[in-house]
mmCIF file of C-alpha atoms in Angstrom:
data_model
loop_
_atom_site.group_PDB
_atom_site.id
_atom_site.type_symbol
_atom_site.label_atom_id
_atom_site.label_comp_id
_atom_site.label_asym_id
_atom_site.label_seq_id
_atom_site.Cartn_x
_atom_site.Cartn_y
_atom_site.Cartn_z
ATOM 1 C CA MET A 699 110.948 50.738 108.164
ATOM 2 C CA VAL A 700 109.840 52.428 105.247
ATOM 3 C CA PHE A 701 106.492 53.662 106.977
ATOM 4 C CA HIS A 702 108.641 55.338 109.621
ATOM 5 C CA ARG A 703 110.886 57.026 107.012
ATOM 6 C CA GLN A 704 107.899 58.282 105.175
ATOM 7 C CA THR A 705 106.248 59.841 108.020
ATOM 8 C CA PRO A 706 107.965 62.893 108.911
ATOM 9 C CA ILE A 707 107.493 63.707 104.955
ATOM 10 C CA ILE A 708 103.866 63.163 105.070
ATOM 11 C CA PHE A 709 103.504 64.777 108.340
ATOM 12 C CA PHE A 710 105.336 68.254 106.655
ATOM 13 C CA LEU A 711 103.286 68.001 103.412
ATOM 14 C CA LEU A 712 99.895 68.320 105.417
ATOM 15 C CA LEU A 713 101.132 70.987 107.366
ATOM 16 C CA THR A 714 102.611 73.244 104.923
ATOM 17 C CA PRO A 715 99.404 74.234 103.709
ATOM 18 C CA LEU A 716 98.335 75.374 107.541
ATOM 19 C CA ILE A 717 101.481 77.100 108.165
ATOM 20 C CA LEU A 718 101.052 79.090 104.918
ATOM 21 C CA SER A 719 97.811 80.209 105.393
ATOM 22 C CA SER A 720 98.548 81.091 109.002
ATOM 23 C CA LEU A 721 100.731 83.618 107.356
ATOM 24 C CA SER A 722 98.194 85.513 105.948
ATOM 25 C CA ASN A 723 94.961 83.902 106.849
ATOM 26 C CA GLY A 724 93.928 84.015 103.536
ATOM 27 C CA ALA A 725 93.574 87.762 103.192
ATOM 28 C CA SER A 726 95.425 89.609 100.408
ATOM 29 C CA VAL A 727 98.320 92.022 101.668
ATOM 30 C CA TYR A 728 95.531 95.196 100.589
ATOM 31 C CA GLU A 729 93.209 93.409 103.094
ATOM 32 C CA LEU A 730 95.815 93.031 105.721
ATOM 33 C CA LEU A 731 96.957 96.611 105.951
ATOM 34 C CA PRO A 732 93.973 97.849 107.246
ATOM 35 C CA GLU A 733 93.454 95.048 109.998
ATOM 36 C CA TYR A 734 96.759 96.954 111.234
ATOM 37 C CA GLY A 735 95.289 100.500 110.824
ATOM 38 C CA LEU A 736 97.268 101.359 107.415
ATOM 39 C CA PRO A 737 95.284 102.558 104.177
ATOM 40 C CA SER A 738 95.234 99.794 101.619
ATOM 41 C CA GLY A 739 96.716 102.165 99.166
ATOM 42 C CA LEU A 740 100.332 101.959 100.395
ATOM 43 C CA LEU A 741 101.395 99.177 97.897
ATOM 44 C CA PRO A 742 100.964 99.452 94.136
ATOM 45 C CA ASP A 743 98.563 97.013 92.396
ATOM 46 C CA ALA A 744 101.335 94.768 91.386
ATOM 47 C CA VAL A 745 101.807 92.493 94.392
ATOM 48 C CA LYS A 746 102.574 88.778 93.491
ATOM 49 C CA ASN A 747 103.165 87.552 96.823
ATOM 50 C CA PHE A 748 103.472 88.596 100.399
ATOM 51 C CA SER A 749 104.897 86.615 103.967
ATOM 52 C CA LEU A 750 103.855 88.125 107.165
ATOM 53 C CA SER A 751 105.966 86.619 109.937
ATOM 54 C CA ASP A 752 104.623 86.728 113.863
ATOM 55 C CA ASP A 753 106.964 88.842 114.880
ATOM 56 C CA GLY A 754 105.601 91.263 112.428
ATOM 57 C CA THR A 755 108.419 91.199 109.948
ATOM 58 C CA PHE A 756 107.055 91.124 106.210
ATOM 59 C CA SER A 757 108.033 90.883 102.879
ATOM 60 C CA VAL A 758 106.061 91.812 99.637
ATOM 61 C CA GLU A 759 107.397 90.692 96.519
ATOM 62 C CA LEU A 760 105.618 92.906 93.257
ATOM 63 C CA TYR A 761 105.835 91.369 89.550
ATOM 64 C CA ARG A 762 108.185 93.877 88.631
ATOM 65 C CA SER A 763 109.603 97.455 90.396
ATOM 66 C CA CYS A 764 107.593 100.482 89.563
ATOM 67 C CA TYR A 765 106.548 104.123 89.928
ATOM 68 C CA VAL A 766 103.238 105.480 91.273
ATOM 69 C CA HIS A 767 102.273 109.184 91.548
ATOM 70 C CA PHE A 768 101.035 110.288 94.746
ATOM 71 C CA ASP A 769 101.630 113.998 96.186
ATOM 72 C CA TYR A 770 105.552 113.005 95.321
ATOM 73 C CA LEU A 771 106.796 110.279 92.578
ATOM 74 C CA VAL A 772 107.315 107.195 94.696
ATOM 75 C CA TYR A 773 109.357 104.006 93.525
ATOM 76 C CA TYR A 774 108.689 100.478 94.386
ATOM 77 C CA ASP A 775 111.407 98.347 94.366
ATOM 78 C CA ALA A 776 110.576 94.507 93.302
ATOM 79 C CA ILE A 777 110.762 93.572 96.792
ATOM 80 C CA ILE A 778 109.576 95.375 99.742
ATOM 81 C CA SER A 779 110.318 94.533 103.367
ATOM 82 C CA GLY A 780 109.895 95.678 106.882
ATOM 83 C CA LYS A 781 108.155 95.419 110.092
ATOM 84 C CA LEU A 782 104.457 95.656 110.539
ATOM 85 C CA LYS A 783 102.937 96.590 113.915
ATOM 86 C CA TYR A 784 99.503 98.332 114.459
ATOM 87 C CA GLY A 785 99.695 101.881 113.044
ATOM 88 C CA SER A 786 103.205 101.669 111.378
ATOM 89 C CA ILE A 787 105.899 99.920 109.220
ATOM 90 C CA THR A 788 109.055 100.221 110.376
ATOM 91 C CA ASP A 789 112.679 99.104 108.997
ATOM 92 C CA LEU A 790 111.316 100.083 105.519
ATOM 93 C CA LYS A 791 113.483 98.920 102.740
ATOM 94 C CA GLY A 792 112.281 99.203 98.919
ATOM 95 C CA ILE A 793 110.328 102.201 98.496
ATOM 96 C CA GLU A 794 111.933 105.574 97.627
ATOM 97 C CA VAL A 795 110.302 109.131 97.190
ATOM 98 C CA LYS A 796 111.853 111.689 95.039
ATOM 99 C CA LYS A 797 112.080 115.315 95.949
ATOM 100 C CA LEU A 798 114.030 117.869 94.332
ATOM 101 C CA PHE A 799 115.992 115.276 91.921
ATOM 102 C CA ILE A 800 116.967 113.305 94.717
ATOM 103 C CA TRP A 801 115.857 109.876 95.267
ATOM 104 C CA LEU A 802 115.257 109.216 99.266
ATOM 105 C CA ASN A 803 114.549 106.223 101.140
ATOM 106 C CA VAL A 804 111.565 105.983 103.328
ATOM 107 C CA ASP A 805 112.094 104.756 106.331
ATOM 108 C CA GLU A 806 109.031 104.439 108.493
ATOM 109 C CA ILE A 807 105.391 104.937 107.826
ATOM 110 C CA LYS A 808 102.949 105.681 110.968
ATOM 111 C CA VAL A 809 99.155 107.027 111.061
ATOM 112 C CA ASP A 810 98.011 108.522 114.288
ATOM 113 C CA LEU A 811 96.388 106.685 117.001
ATOM 114 C CA PRO A 812 92.962 107.284 117.256
ATOM 115 C CA PRO A 813 93.179 107.480 113.208
ATOM 116 C CA SER A 814 93.165 110.919 112.009
ATOM 117 C CA ASP A 815 93.122 112.277 108.270
ATOM 118 C CA TYR A 816 96.812 112.170 107.868
ATOM 119 C CA ILE A 817 100.013 109.751 107.378
ATOM 120 C CA TYR A 818 103.424 110.032 108.417
ATOM 121 C CA PHE A 819 106.675 109.078 106.344
ATOM 122 C CA GLN A 820 110.061 109.171 107.556
ATOM 123 C CA VAL A 821 112.475 109.797 105.251
ATOM 124 C CA GLY A 822 116.041 110.176 106.948
ATOM 125 C CA LEU A 823 115.891 113.404 109.413
ATOM 126 C CA ILE A 824 112.433 114.571 107.762
ATOM 127 C CA ASN A 825 109.147 113.562 108.887
ATOM 128 C CA LYS A 826 106.380 114.226 106.229
ATOM 129 C CA LYS A 827 102.823 114.688 107.246
ATOM 130 C CA LEU A 828 100.563 113.715 104.337
ATOM 131 C CA ASP A 829 96.617 113.689 103.491
ATOM 132 C CA VAL A 830 95.881 109.746 104.021
ATOM 133 C CA LYS A 831 92.786 109.595 101.388
ATOM 134 C CA GLN A 832 95.549 109.336 98.509
ATOM 135 C CA PHE A 833 96.283 106.137 100.057
ATOM 136 C CA LYS A 834 92.990 104.376 100.167
ATOM 137 C CA THR A 835 92.728 103.420 97.256
ATOM 138 C CA VAL A 836 95.382 101.226 95.647
ATOM 139 C CA GLN A 837 97.271 102.709 92.379
ATOM 140 C CA SER A 838 98.194 101.154 89.065
ATOM 141 C CA CYS A 839 101.917 100.336 88.983
ATOM 142 C CA ARG A 840 103.746 102.318 86.203
ATOM 143 C CA ARG A 841 106.749 100.839 84.557
ATOM 144 C CA SER A 842 108.630 104.330 84.434
ATOM 145 C CA ALA A 843 107.431 107.653 84.798
ATOM 146 C CA SER A 844 106.905 109.555 81.664
ATOM 147 C CA PHE A 845 108.579 112.649 80.559
ATOM 148 C CA ARG A 846 105.625 115.044 80.615
ATOM 149 C CA GLU A 847 105.108 113.877 84.215
ATOM 150 C CA PHE A 848 108.913 114.513 85.132
ATOM 151 C CA TRP A 849 108.833 117.920 83.523
ATOM 152 C CA GLU A 850 105.871 119.080 85.413
ATOM 153 C CA ARG A 851 107.138 117.804 88.309
ATOM 154 C CA PHE A 852 110.388 119.618 87.775
ATOM 155 C CA ILE A 853 108.411 122.978 87.419
ATOM 156 C CA GLU A 854 106.638 122.397 90.430
ATOM 157 C CA GLU A 855 109.817 121.877 92.455
ATOM 158 C CA VAL A 856 111.567 124.746 90.874
ATOM 159 C CA ALA A 857 108.432 126.849 91.815
ATOM 160 C CA THR A 858 107.985 125.484 95.481
ATOM 161 C CA PRO A 859 108.954 128.239 97.706
ATOM 162 C CA GLN A 860 111.895 128.180 99.866
ATOM 163 C CA HIS A 861 110.135 127.887 103.201
ATOM 164 C CA GLU A 862 108.675 124.503 102.382
ATOM 165 C CA VAL A 863 112.360 123.054 103.231
ATOM 166 C CA THR A 864 111.552 124.421 106.619
ATOM 167 C CA MET A 865 108.225 122.973 106.614
ATOM 168 C CA LEU A 866 109.549 119.222 105.619
ATOM 169 C CA LEU A 867 111.854 119.593 108.580
ATOM 170 C CA THR A 868 109.160 120.523 111.130
ATOM 171 C CA GLU A 869 105.847 118.590 109.829
#
């Protein structure tokens, strides 16, 4: 009788490593993104853990929330989630971009298929096209944006021509 009670526990313990390894096939999240046609630098260098289910739903845990400067200042929450498909991330939660003193949620990320030099970020009703090169390299995660960087971005945003708002809506 004792053998029969322990059998499910032993079976579970033997299968757990196989189940966990099938989530990522032993690849890091930075290796996994290119397999889905996305640049590896979409996430900062602070990934602690990640999981990916068969339906594409994923969760990424960072060591801490942080900031990265691309063309815009980007905030990464400590937990990022969404749905990964070839060439896109949808239902995205945990990434925000700062524009004109306002933090906006990034809802979706897409690349052209076949690949081009551009990547697209859906932020509410705005679809912004950016050069994909800046996302090829994994960037360092900063705890906060420095005052100097804040001031430089402030000057850039105030000096931005008004026609950029129209371009944001149409790109």
